[in-house]
PDB file of C-alpha atoms in Angstrom:
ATOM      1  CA  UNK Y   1     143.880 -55.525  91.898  1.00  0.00           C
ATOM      2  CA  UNK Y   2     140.627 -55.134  94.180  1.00  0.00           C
ATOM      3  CA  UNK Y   3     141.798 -53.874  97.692  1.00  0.00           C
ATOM      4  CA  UNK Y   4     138.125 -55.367  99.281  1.00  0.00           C
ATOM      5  CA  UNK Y   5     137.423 -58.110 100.282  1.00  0.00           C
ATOM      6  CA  UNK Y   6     133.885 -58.367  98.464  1.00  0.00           C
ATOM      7  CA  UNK Y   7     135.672 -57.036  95.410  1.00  0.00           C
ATOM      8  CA  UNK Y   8     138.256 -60.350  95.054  1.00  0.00           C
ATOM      9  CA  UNK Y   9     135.399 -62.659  95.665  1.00  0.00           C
ATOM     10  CA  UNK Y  10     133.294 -60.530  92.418  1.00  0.00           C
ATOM     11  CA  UNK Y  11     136.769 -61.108  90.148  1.00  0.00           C
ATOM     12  CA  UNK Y  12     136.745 -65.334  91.106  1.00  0.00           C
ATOM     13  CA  UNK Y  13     132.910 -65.403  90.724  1.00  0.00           C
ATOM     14  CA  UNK Y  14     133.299 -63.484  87.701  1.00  0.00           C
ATOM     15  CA  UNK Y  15     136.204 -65.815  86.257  1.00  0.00           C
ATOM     16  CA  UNK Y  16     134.389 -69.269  87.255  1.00  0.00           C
ATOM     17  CA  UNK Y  17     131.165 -67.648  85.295  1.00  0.00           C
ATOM     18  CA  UNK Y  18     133.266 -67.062  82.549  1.00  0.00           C
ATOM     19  CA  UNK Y  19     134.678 -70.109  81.928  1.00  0.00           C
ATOM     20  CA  UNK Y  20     131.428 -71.972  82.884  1.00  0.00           C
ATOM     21  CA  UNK Y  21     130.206 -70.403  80.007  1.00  0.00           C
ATOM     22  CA  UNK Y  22     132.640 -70.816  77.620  1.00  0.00           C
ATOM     23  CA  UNK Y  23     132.069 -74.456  78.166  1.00  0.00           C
ATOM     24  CA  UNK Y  24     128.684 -74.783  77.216  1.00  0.00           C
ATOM     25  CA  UNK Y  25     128.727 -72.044  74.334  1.00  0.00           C
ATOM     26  CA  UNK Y  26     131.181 -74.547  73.009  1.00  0.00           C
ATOM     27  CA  UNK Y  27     129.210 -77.405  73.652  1.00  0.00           C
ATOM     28  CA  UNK Y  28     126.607 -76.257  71.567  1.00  0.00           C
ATOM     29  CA  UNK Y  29     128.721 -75.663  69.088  1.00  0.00           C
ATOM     30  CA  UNK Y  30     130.124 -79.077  68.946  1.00  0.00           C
ATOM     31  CA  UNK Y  31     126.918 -80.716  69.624  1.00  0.00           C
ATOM     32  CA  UNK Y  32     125.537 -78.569  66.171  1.00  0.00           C
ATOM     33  CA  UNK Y  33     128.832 -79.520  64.399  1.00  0.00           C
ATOM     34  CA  UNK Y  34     127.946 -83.050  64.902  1.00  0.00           C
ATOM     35  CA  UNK Y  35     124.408 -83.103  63.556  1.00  0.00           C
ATOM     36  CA  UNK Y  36     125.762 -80.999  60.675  1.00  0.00           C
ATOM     37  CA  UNK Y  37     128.421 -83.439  59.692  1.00  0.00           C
ATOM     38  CA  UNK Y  38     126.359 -86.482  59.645  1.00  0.00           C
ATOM     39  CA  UNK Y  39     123.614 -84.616  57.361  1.00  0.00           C
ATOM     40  CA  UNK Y  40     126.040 -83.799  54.997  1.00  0.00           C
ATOM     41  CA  UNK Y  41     127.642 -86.961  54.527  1.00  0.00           C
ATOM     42  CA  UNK Y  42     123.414 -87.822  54.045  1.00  0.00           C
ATOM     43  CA  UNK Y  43     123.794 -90.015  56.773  1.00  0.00           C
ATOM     44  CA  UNK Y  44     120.452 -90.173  57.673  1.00  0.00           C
ATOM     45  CA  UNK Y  45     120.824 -93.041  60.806  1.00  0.00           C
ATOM     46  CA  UNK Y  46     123.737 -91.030  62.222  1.00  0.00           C
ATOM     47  CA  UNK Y  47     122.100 -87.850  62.189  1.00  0.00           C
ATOM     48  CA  UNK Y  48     119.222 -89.198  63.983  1.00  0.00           C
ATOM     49  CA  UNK Y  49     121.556 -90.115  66.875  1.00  0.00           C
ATOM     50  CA  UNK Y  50     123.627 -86.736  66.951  1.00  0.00           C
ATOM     51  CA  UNK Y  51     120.128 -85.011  66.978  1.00  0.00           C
ATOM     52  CA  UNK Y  52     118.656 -87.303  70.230  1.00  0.00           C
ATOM     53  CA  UNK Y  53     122.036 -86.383  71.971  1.00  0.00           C
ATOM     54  CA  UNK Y  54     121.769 -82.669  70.684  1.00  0.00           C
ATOM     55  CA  UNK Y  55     117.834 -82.171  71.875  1.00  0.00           C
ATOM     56  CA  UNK Y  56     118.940 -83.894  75.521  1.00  0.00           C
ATOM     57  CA  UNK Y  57     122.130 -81.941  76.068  1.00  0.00           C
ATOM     58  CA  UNK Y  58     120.215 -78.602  74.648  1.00  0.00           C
ATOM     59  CA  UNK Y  59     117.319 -78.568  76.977  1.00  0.00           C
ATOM     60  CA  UNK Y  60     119.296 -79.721  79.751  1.00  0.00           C
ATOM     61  CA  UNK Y  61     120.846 -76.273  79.466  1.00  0.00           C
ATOM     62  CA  UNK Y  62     117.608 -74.656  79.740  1.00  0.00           C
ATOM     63  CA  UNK Y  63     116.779 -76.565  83.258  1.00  0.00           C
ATOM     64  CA  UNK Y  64     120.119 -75.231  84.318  1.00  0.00           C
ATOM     65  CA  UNK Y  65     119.611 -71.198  83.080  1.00  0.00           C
ATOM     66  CA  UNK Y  66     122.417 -70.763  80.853  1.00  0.00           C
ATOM     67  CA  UNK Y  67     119.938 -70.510  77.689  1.00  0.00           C
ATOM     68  CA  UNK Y  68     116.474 -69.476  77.170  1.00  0.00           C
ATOM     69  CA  UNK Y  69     113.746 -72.180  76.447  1.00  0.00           C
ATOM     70  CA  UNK Y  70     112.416 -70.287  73.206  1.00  0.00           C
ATOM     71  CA  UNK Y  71     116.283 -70.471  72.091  1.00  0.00           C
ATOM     72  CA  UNK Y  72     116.914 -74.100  72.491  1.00  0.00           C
ATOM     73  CA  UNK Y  73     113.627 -74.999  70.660  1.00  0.00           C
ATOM     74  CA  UNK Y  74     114.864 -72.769  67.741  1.00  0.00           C
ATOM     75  CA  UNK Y  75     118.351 -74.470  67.769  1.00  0.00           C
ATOM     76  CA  UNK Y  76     116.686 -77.997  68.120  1.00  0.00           C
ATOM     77  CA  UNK Y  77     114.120 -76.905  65.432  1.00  0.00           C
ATOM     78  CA  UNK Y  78     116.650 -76.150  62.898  1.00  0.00           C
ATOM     79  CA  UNK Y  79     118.338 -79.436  63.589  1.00  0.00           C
ATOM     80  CA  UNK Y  80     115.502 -81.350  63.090  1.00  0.00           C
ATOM     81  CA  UNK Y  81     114.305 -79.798  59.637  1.00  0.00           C
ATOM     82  CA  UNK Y  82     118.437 -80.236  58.499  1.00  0.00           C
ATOM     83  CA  UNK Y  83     117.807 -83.829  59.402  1.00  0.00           C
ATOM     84  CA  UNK Y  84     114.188 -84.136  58.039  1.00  0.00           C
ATOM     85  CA  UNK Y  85     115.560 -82.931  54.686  1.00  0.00           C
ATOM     86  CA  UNK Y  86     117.955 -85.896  54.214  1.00  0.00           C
ATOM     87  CA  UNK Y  87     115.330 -87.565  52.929  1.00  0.00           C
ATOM     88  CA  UNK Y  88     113.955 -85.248  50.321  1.00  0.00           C
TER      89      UNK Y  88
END
């Protein structure tokens, strides 16, 4: 256990930063999962939605630092070519 003061207040920074982050690396998970499903059940309208929510929720983690701006466009990217292939 930290014996200073500044040293407790690193561990319950650290542990809040943790678990902040947990939460959105699932989130994107999920959020991926969801476009993924609906293109393969080639369900072209549904996958159109999951991919609006996906591209919102994506760059709104950009505007708040936890990913990189080039990153979420490649994440988005990939979603939207899944989804543009339903078609083809």
């Amino acid at each position: 256990m930290a014996h200073h003061k500044s040293a407790q207040k690193r561990i319950i920074q650290t542990a809040k930063r943790a678990e902040r982050n947990r939460y959105y690396r699932t989130r994107i998970k999920n959020i991926t999962k969801a476009v993924e499903s609906a293109v393969d059940a080639s369900d072209k309208a549904a996958a159109t939605e999951a991919l609006k929510v996906a591209n919102k929720q994506i760059h709104s983690m950009v505007s708040k630092g936890f990913i990189k701006k080039t990153t979420a466009a490649r994440k988005v990217g990939r979603l939207h070519k899944m989804v543009n292939a339903i078609e083809a």
